[in-house]
PDB file of C-alpha atoms in Angstrom:
ATOM      1  CA  ASP A1238      23.061   7.904  -3.624  1.00  0.00           C
ATOM      2  CA  GLY A1239      24.400   7.090  -0.683  1.00  0.00           C
ATOM      3  CA  GLY A1240      26.480   4.419  -0.906  1.00  0.00           C
ATOM      4  CA  ILE A1241      30.832   3.226  -0.567  1.00  0.00           C
ATOM      5  CA  THR A1242      33.186   3.421  -3.167  1.00  0.00           C
ATOM      6  CA  GLN A1243      37.123   2.053  -3.319  1.00  0.00           C
ATOM      7  CA  SER A1244      39.320   3.223  -6.496  1.00  0.00           C
ATOM      8  CA  PRO A1245      41.161   2.302  -8.182  1.00  0.00           C
ATOM      9  CA  LYS A1246      38.832  -0.870  -8.839  1.00  0.00           C
ATOM     10  CA  TYR A1247      42.388  -2.588 -10.576  1.00  0.00           C
ATOM     11  CA  LEU A1248      46.207  -1.426  -9.709  1.00  0.00           C
ATOM     12  CA  PHE A1249      49.298  -3.208 -10.816  1.00  0.00           C
ATOM     13  CA  ARG A1250      52.481  -1.925  -8.912  1.00  0.00           C
ATOM     14  CA  LYS A1251      56.234  -2.940  -9.217  1.00  0.00           C
ATOM     15  CA  GLU A1252      57.255  -5.161  -6.058  1.00  0.00           C
ATOM     16  CA  GLY A1253      58.945  -3.145  -3.640  1.00  0.00           C
ATOM     17  CA  GLN A1254      56.874  -0.229  -4.433  1.00  0.00           C
ATOM     18  CA  ASN A1255      54.653   0.779  -1.250  1.00  0.00           C
ATOM     19  CA  VAL A1256      50.873   1.899  -2.816  1.00  0.00           C
ATOM     20  CA  THR A1257      47.567   3.843  -1.088  1.00  0.00           C
ATOM     21  CA  LEU A1258      44.208   1.531  -1.857  1.00  0.00           C
ATOM     22  CA  SER A1259      40.974   4.517  -1.218  1.00  0.00           C
ATOM     23  CA  CYS A1260      37.701   3.450   0.167  1.00  0.00           C
ATOM     24  CA  GLU A1261      35.217   6.681   0.848  1.00  0.00           C
ATOM     25  CA  GLN A1262      31.867   6.703   2.531  1.00  0.00           C
ATOM     26  CA  ASN A1263      29.355   8.723   2.389  1.00  0.00           C
ATOM     27  CA  LEU A1264      26.491   6.921   4.195  1.00  0.00           C
ATOM     28  CA  ASN A1265      27.483   8.335   7.685  1.00  0.00           C
ATOM     29  CA  HIS A1266      28.696   5.241   9.363  1.00  0.00           C
ATOM     30  CA  ASP A1267      31.406   5.380  12.561  1.00  0.00           C
ATOM     31  CA  ALA A1268      33.175   1.958  11.683  1.00  0.00           C
ATOM     32  CA  MET A1269      34.831   1.340   8.859  1.00  0.00           C
ATOM     33  CA  TYR A1270      37.380  -2.260   7.949  1.00  0.00           C
ATOM     34  CA  TRP A1271      39.602  -2.941   4.812  1.00  0.00           C
ATOM     35  CA  TYR A1272      39.194  -7.000   4.305  1.00  0.00           C
ATOM     36  CA  ARG A1273      41.794  -8.807   1.733  1.00  0.00           C
ATOM     37  CA  GLN A1274      40.217 -11.946  -0.457  1.00  0.00           C
ATOM     38  CA  ASP A1275      42.288 -15.242  -1.383  1.00  0.00           C
ATOM     39  CA  PRO A1276      40.997 -17.419  -3.532  1.00  0.00           C
ATOM     40  CA  GLY A1277      39.490 -20.687  -1.192  1.00  0.00           C
ATOM     41  CA  GLN A1278      40.334 -17.862   1.743  1.00  0.00           C
ATOM     42  CA  GLY A1279      37.313 -16.167   2.278  1.00  0.00           C
ATOM     43  CA  LEU A1280      37.363 -12.456   3.955  1.00  0.00           C
ATOM     44  CA  ARG A1281      40.446 -11.968   5.869  1.00  0.00           C
ATOM     45  CA  LEU A1282      40.520  -8.814   8.454  1.00  0.00           C
ATOM     46  CA  ILE A1283      43.226  -6.739   7.923  1.00  0.00           C
ATOM     47  CA  TYR A1284      42.805  -3.217   9.970  1.00  0.00           C
ATOM     48  CA  TYR A1285      39.158  -2.093  11.787  1.00  0.00           C
ATOM     49  CA  SER A1286      37.998   1.075  12.680  1.00  0.00           C
ATOM     50  CA  GLN A1287      34.910   2.149  15.198  1.00  0.00           C
ATOM     51  CA  ILE A1288      35.825   6.401  15.468  1.00  0.00           C
ATOM     52  CA  VAL A1289      37.332   9.030  13.710  1.00  0.00           C
ATOM     53  CA  ASN A1290      41.297   9.029  15.063  1.00  0.00           C
ATOM     54  CA  ASP A1291      41.117   5.393  16.214  1.00  0.00           C
ATOM     55  CA  PHE A1292      42.031   1.935  14.416  1.00  0.00           C
ATOM     56  CA  GLN A1293      42.277  -1.317  15.374  1.00  0.00           C
ATOM     57  CA  LYS A1294      44.477  -4.417  13.958  1.00  0.00           C
ATOM     58  CA  GLY A1295      42.925  -7.234  12.467  1.00  0.00           C
ATOM     59  CA  ASP A1296      44.426 -10.671  11.863  1.00  0.00           C
ATOM     60  CA  ILE A1297      46.970 -10.247   8.692  1.00  0.00           C
ATOM     61  CA  ALA A1298      48.428  -6.665   9.327  1.00  0.00           C
ATOM     62  CA  GLU A1299      51.689  -7.202   9.239  1.00  0.00           C
ATOM     63  CA  GLY A1300      52.811  -5.065   6.077  1.00  0.00           C
ATOM     64  CA  TYR A1301      49.477  -2.854   5.794  1.00  0.00           C
ATOM     65  CA  SER A1302      49.067   0.813   7.563  1.00  0.00           C
ATOM     66  CA  VAL A1303      46.086   2.801   7.839  1.00  0.00           C
ATOM     67  CA  SER A1304      44.508   6.429   8.629  1.00  0.00           C
ATOM     68  CA  ARG A1305      41.081   7.456  10.372  1.00  0.00           C
ATOM     69  CA  GLU A1306      41.776  11.172   9.942  1.00  0.00           C
ATOM     70  CA  LYS A1307      37.833  11.231   8.471  1.00  0.00           C
ATOM     71  CA  LYS A1308      34.315   9.694   8.797  1.00  0.00           C
ATOM     72  CA  GLU A1309      33.896   9.548   5.183  1.00  0.00           C
ATOM     73  CA  SER A1310      37.744   7.740   4.702  1.00  0.00           C
ATOM     74  CA  PHE A1311      40.117   4.785   5.569  1.00  0.00           C
ATOM     75  CA  PRO A1312      42.569   4.529   3.192  1.00  0.00           C
ATOM     76  CA  LEU A1313      44.359   1.322   3.206  1.00  0.00           C
ATOM     77  CA  THR A1314      48.535   1.234   2.411  1.00  0.00           C
ATOM     78  CA  VAL A1315      49.868  -1.841   1.104  1.00  0.00           C
ATOM     79  CA  THR A1316      53.810  -1.698   2.231  1.00  0.00           C
ATOM     80  CA  SER A1317      56.701  -3.223   0.408  1.00  0.00           C
ATOM     81  CA  ALA A1318      56.907  -4.757   3.739  1.00  0.00           C
ATOM     82  CA  GLN A1319      53.821  -7.429   2.995  1.00  0.00           C
ATOM     83  CA  LYS A1320      54.798 -10.308   1.395  1.00  0.00           C
ATOM     84  CA  ASN A1321      52.311 -11.375  -0.957  1.00  0.00           C
ATOM     85  CA  PRO A1322      50.471  -8.623  -2.181  1.00  0.00           C
ATOM     86  CA  THR A1323      48.416  -9.331  -4.623  1.00  0.00           C
ATOM     87  CA  ALA A1324      45.236  -9.474  -3.580  1.00  0.00           C
ATOM     88  CA  PHE A1325      41.459  -8.634  -4.026  1.00  0.00           C
ATOM     89  CA  TYR A1326      41.221  -6.222  -1.302  1.00  0.00           C
ATOM     90  CA  LEU A1327      37.237  -5.191   0.063  1.00  0.00           C
ATOM     91  CA  CYS A1328      36.297  -2.011   1.871  1.00  0.00           C
ATOM     92  CA  ALA A1329      32.854  -2.161   4.611  1.00  0.00           C
ATOM     93  CA  SER A1330      32.104   0.286   6.926  1.00  0.00           C
ATOM     94  CA  SER A1331      28.772   0.194   8.978  1.00  0.00           C
ATOM     95  CA  THR A1332      27.014   1.790  12.097  1.00  0.00           C
ATOM     96  CA  THR A1333      28.164   0.106  14.065  1.00  0.00           C
ATOM     97  CA  GLY A1334      30.297   2.288  16.521  1.00  0.00           C
ATOM     98  CA  THR A1335      31.399   2.311  20.345  1.00  0.00           C
ATOM     99  CA  GLY A1336      27.608   1.347  22.274  1.00  0.00           C
ATOM    100  CA  TYR A1337      25.995   0.460  19.374  1.00  0.00           C
ATOM    101  CA  PHE A1338      25.610  -2.534  18.117  1.00  0.00           C
ATOM    102  CA  ASN A1339      24.612  -2.681  14.201  1.00  0.00           C
ATOM    103  CA  TYR A1340      27.054  -4.708  12.518  1.00  0.00           C
ATOM    104  CA  GLU A1341      25.309  -5.410   8.885  1.00  0.00           C
ATOM    105  CA  GLN A1342      27.896  -4.172   6.621  1.00  0.00           C
ATOM    106  CA  TYR A1343      28.187  -2.369   3.483  1.00  0.00           C
ATOM    107  CA  PHE A1344      30.736  -3.454   0.696  1.00  0.00           C
ATOM    108  CA  GLY A1345      32.910  -1.369  -1.441  1.00  0.00           C
ATOM    109  CA  PRO A1346      32.732  -2.744  -4.949  1.00  0.00           C
ATOM    110  CA  GLY A1347      37.306  -3.526  -4.347  1.00  0.00           C
ATOM    111  CA  THR A1348      40.216  -3.218  -5.866  1.00  0.00           C
ATOM    112  CA  ARG A1349      42.380  -5.794  -7.331  1.00  0.00           C
ATOM    113  CA  LEU A1350      45.966  -5.343  -7.038  1.00  0.00           C
ATOM    114  CA  THR A1351      48.734  -7.371  -8.737  1.00  0.00           C
ATOM    115  CA  VAL A1352      51.998  -6.698  -7.503  1.00  0.00           C
ATOM    116  CA  THR A1353      55.077  -8.334 -10.084  1.00  0.00           C
TER     117      THR A1353
ATOM    118  CA  GLU B 612      42.021 -17.760  18.721  1.00  0.00           C
ATOM    119  CA  ASP B 613      38.505 -16.610  17.249  1.00  0.00           C
ATOM    120  CA  LYS B 614      37.516 -18.521  14.359  1.00  0.00           C
ATOM    121  CA  VAL B 615      34.437 -19.175  11.716  1.00  0.00           C
ATOM    122  CA  VAL B 616      34.056 -22.199   9.975  1.00  0.00           C
ATOM    123  CA  GLN B 617      31.749 -23.139   7.368  1.00  0.00           C
ATOM    124  CA  SER B 618      30.595 -26.272   5.422  1.00  0.00           C
ATOM    125  CA  PRO B 619      30.436 -27.414   3.027  1.00  0.00           C
ATOM    126  CA  LEU B 620      33.309 -25.309   0.930  1.00  0.00           C
ATOM    127  CA  SER B 621      31.389 -26.507  -1.944  1.00  0.00           C
ATOM    128  CA  LEU B 622      27.853 -28.031  -2.965  1.00  0.00           C
ATOM    129  CA  VAL B 623      26.957 -28.829  -6.509  1.00  0.00           C
ATOM    130  CA  VAL B 624      22.444 -28.767  -6.875  1.00  0.00           C
ATOM    131  CA  HIS B 625      20.060 -29.337  -9.314  1.00  0.00           C
ATOM    132  CA  GLU B 626      17.617 -26.149  -9.410  1.00  0.00           C
ATOM    133  CA  GLY B 627      14.848 -27.051  -7.544  1.00  0.00           C
ATOM    134  CA  ASP B 628      16.822 -28.641  -4.125  1.00  0.00           C
ATOM    135  CA  THR B 629      17.088 -27.661  -0.512  1.00  0.00           C
ATOM    136  CA  VAL B 630      20.316 -26.666   0.280  1.00  0.00           C
ATOM    137  CA  THR B 631      21.688 -26.136   4.293  1.00  0.00           C
ATOM    138  CA  LEU B 632      24.960 -23.987   4.575  1.00  0.00           C
ATOM    139  CA  ASN B 633      26.302 -25.060   7.788  1.00  0.00           C
ATOM    140  CA  CYS B 634      27.923 -22.006  10.254  1.00  0.00           C
ATOM    141  CA  SER B 635      29.702 -22.929  13.712  1.00  0.00           C
ATOM    142  CA  TYR B 636      31.948 -20.263  15.961  1.00  0.00           C
ATOM    143  CA  GLU B 637      34.797 -19.221  18.577  1.00  0.00           C
ATOM    144  CA  VAL B 638      34.620 -16.231  19.177  1.00  0.00           C
ATOM    145  CA  THR B 639      35.044 -14.294  21.869  1.00  0.00           C
ATOM    146  CA  ASN B 640      32.231 -11.893  23.586  1.00  0.00           C
ATOM    147  CA  PHE B 641      29.867 -12.736  20.578  1.00  0.00           C
ATOM    148  CA  ARG B 642      27.431  -9.767  19.363  1.00  0.00           C
ATOM    149  CA  SER B 643      25.719 -10.847  16.353  1.00  0.00           C
ATOM    150  CA  LEU B 644      25.824 -13.750  12.949  1.00  0.00           C
ATOM    151  CA  LEU B 645      25.618 -12.104   9.370  1.00  0.00           C
ATOM    152  CA  TRP B 646      25.134 -13.807   6.363  1.00  0.00           C
ATOM    153  CA  TYR B 647      26.628 -12.822   2.710  1.00  0.00           C
ATOM    154  CA  LYS B 648      26.164 -13.603  -0.839  1.00  0.00           C
ATOM    155  CA  GLN B 649      28.879 -12.810  -3.054  1.00  0.00           C
ATOM    156  CA  GLU B 650      28.263 -13.196  -6.864  1.00  0.00           C
ATOM    157  CA  LYS B 651      30.878 -11.307  -8.525  1.00  0.00           C
ATOM    158  CA  LYS B 652      32.719  -8.597  -6.516  1.00  0.00           C
ATOM    159  CA  ALA B 653      31.451  -6.731  -2.976  1.00  0.00           C
ATOM    160  CA  PRO B 654      28.986  -9.168  -1.114  1.00  0.00           C
ATOM    161  CA  THR B 655      25.581  -8.002  -0.188  1.00  0.00           C
ATOM    162  CA  PHE B 656      23.956  -8.707   3.598  1.00  0.00           C
ATOM    163  CA  LEU B 657      21.067 -11.144   3.643  1.00  0.00           C
ATOM    164  CA  PHE B 658      20.177 -11.462   7.172  1.00  0.00           C
ATOM    165  CA  MET B 659      21.889 -10.406  10.740  1.00  0.00           C
ATOM    166  CA  LEU B 660      21.029 -12.461  13.917  1.00  0.00           C
ATOM    167  CA  THR B 661      21.060 -11.769  17.339  1.00  0.00           C
ATOM    168  CA  SER B 662      19.031 -14.013  19.135  1.00  0.00           C
ATOM    169  CA  SER B 663      19.146 -17.580  19.444  1.00  0.00           C
ATOM    170  CA  GLY B 664      16.215 -19.519  18.349  1.00  0.00           C
ATOM    171  CA  ILE B 665      14.281 -16.965  16.422  1.00  0.00           C
ATOM    172  CA  GLU B 666      13.946 -17.560  12.614  1.00  0.00           C
ATOM    173  CA  LYS B 667      14.949 -14.815  10.268  1.00  0.00           C
ATOM    174  CA  LYS B 668      13.396 -15.568   6.429  1.00  0.00           C
ATOM    175  CA  SER B 669      13.835 -13.704   3.287  1.00  0.00           C
ATOM    176  CA  GLY B 670      11.804 -15.246   0.332  1.00  0.00           C
ATOM    177  CA  ARG B 671      13.326 -18.737   0.075  1.00  0.00           C
ATOM    178  CA  LEU B 672      15.847 -18.041   2.518  1.00  0.00           C
ATOM    179  CA  SER B 673      15.678 -18.426   5.943  1.00  0.00           C
ATOM    180  CA  SER B 674      18.745 -18.315   8.383  1.00  0.00           C
ATOM    181  CA  ILE B 675      18.452 -19.406  12.486  1.00  0.00           C
ATOM    182  CA  LEU B 676      21.081 -19.275  15.125  1.00  0.00           C
ATOM    183  CA  ASP B 677      21.951 -21.814  18.201  1.00  0.00           C
ATOM    184  CA  LYS B 678      23.865 -19.684  20.943  1.00  0.00           C
ATOM    185  CA  LYS B 679      24.649 -22.574  23.391  1.00  0.00           C
ATOM    186  CA  GLU B 680      26.182 -25.093  20.372  1.00  0.00           C
ATOM    187  CA  LEU B 681      27.637 -22.110  18.632  1.00  0.00           C
ATOM    188  CA  PHE B 682      26.519 -22.256  15.225  1.00  0.00           C
ATOM    189  CA  SER B 683      24.102 -21.422  12.760  1.00  0.00           C
ATOM    190  CA  ILE B 684      22.484 -22.984   9.860  1.00  0.00           C
ATOM    191  CA  LEU B 685      21.631 -21.041   5.907  1.00  0.00           C
ATOM    192  CA  ASN B 686      18.546 -22.413   4.334  1.00  0.00           C
ATOM    193  CA  ILE B 687      17.646 -22.075   0.687  1.00  0.00           C
ATOM    194  CA  THR B 688      14.726 -23.892  -0.484  1.00  0.00           C
ATOM    195  CA  ALA B 689      12.985 -24.188  -4.037  1.00  0.00           C
ATOM    196  CA  THR B 690      16.623 -23.583  -5.236  1.00  0.00           C
ATOM    197  CA  GLN B 691      17.041 -21.599  -8.467  1.00  0.00           C
ATOM    198  CA  THR B 692      19.937 -20.465 -10.121  1.00  0.00           C
ATOM    199  CA  GLY B 693      20.106 -17.224  -9.650  1.00  0.00           C
ATOM    200  CA  ASP B 694      21.341 -18.663  -6.145  1.00  0.00           C
ATOM    201  CA  SER B 695      24.673 -19.924  -7.624  1.00  0.00           C
ATOM    202  CA  ALA B 696      26.823 -17.381  -5.685  1.00  0.00           C
ATOM    203  CA  VAL B 697      29.089 -17.947  -2.720  1.00  0.00           C
ATOM    204  CA  TYR B 698      27.855 -17.742   1.037  1.00  0.00           C
ATOM    205  CA  LEU B 699      29.763 -16.430   3.973  1.00  0.00           C
ATOM    206  CA  CYS B 700      29.026 -15.831   7.384  1.00  0.00           C
ATOM    207  CA  ALA B 701      30.954 -13.698   9.755  1.00  0.00           C
ATOM    208  CA  VAL B 702      30.923 -12.540  14.021  1.00  0.00           C
ATOM    209  CA  ALA B 703      31.482  -9.827  15.758  1.00  0.00           C
ATOM    210  CA  GLY B 704      33.084  -9.723  19.069  1.00  0.00           C
ATOM    211  CA  ARG B 705      34.700  -8.232  20.969  1.00  0.00           C
ATOM    212  CA  ASP B 706      35.619  -4.324  20.044  1.00  0.00           C
ATOM    213  CA  ASP B 707      33.058  -4.973  17.469  1.00  0.00           C
ATOM    214  CA  LYS B 708      35.868  -7.373  15.169  1.00  0.00           C
ATOM    215  CA  ILE B 709      33.957  -9.294  12.148  1.00  0.00           C
ATOM    216  CA  ILE B 710      35.257 -11.889  11.384  1.00  0.00           C
ATOM    217  CA  PHE B 711      34.864 -14.321   8.518  1.00  0.00           C
ATOM    218  CA  GLY B 712      34.778 -17.744   7.042  1.00  0.00           C
ATOM    219  CA  LYS B 713      35.673 -19.279   4.306  1.00  0.00           C
ATOM    220  CA  GLY B 714      32.526 -19.225   2.549  1.00  0.00           C
ATOM    221  CA  THR B 715      30.290 -22.149   0.723  1.00  0.00           C
ATOM    222  CA  ARG B 716      30.846 -22.089  -3.206  1.00  0.00           C
ATOM    223  CA  LEU B 717      27.060 -23.582  -4.315  1.00  0.00           C
ATOM    224  CA  HIS B 718      26.705 -23.725  -7.866  1.00  0.00           C
ATOM    225  CA  ILE B 719      22.937 -24.691  -8.999  1.00  0.00           C
ATOM    226  CA  LEU B 720      22.500 -26.672 -12.028  1.00  0.00           C
ATOM    227  CA  PRO B 721      19.756 -26.448 -13.956  1.00  0.00           C
TER     228      PRO B 721
END
């Protein structure tokens, strides 16, 4: 079964701790994305990657970091510098890579992070 | 700054009505516009529009893009309670960056 997985589904952390959210896909997609969703805000882009070992900041990258060491994996770290980390985080992938344009995104089930 | 604006933000109609959802955009190096439906957790893909004036249809849903006026509409005819969801519009632009609007929350009354 091809798909995109995120873990864990729910995550609770104390303020001041870094936390890493997992995102894995076996769709052989080049591009991967991280979004944050808050009530009434739609999806806001945190980081995205078009190819292994390369990634770009989205609109709200401050306080987050990513890596793309493998095509299948795009983990997101929420650092203690992120002022309001409590949110629903969605990972997505698409076939689009450099020079090829198909932007249909497949989304993972999401991780709900609560920081207290 | 790139932006995608959806309207209305919220809509309540009765089953059987037809609805039109709007999406306008200002995006550098526009590549495509996409519509998604989000019911519980993950959004699901509806349409991708790249060319102006060509309608895409899937059952009771249809969508069209106007690249001159920088907007798209999503129509749903003969609405059913199962159409209740948040409908998201997204635009792909420079460097394959994809940004979303805030969504339209649609509620269908039986």
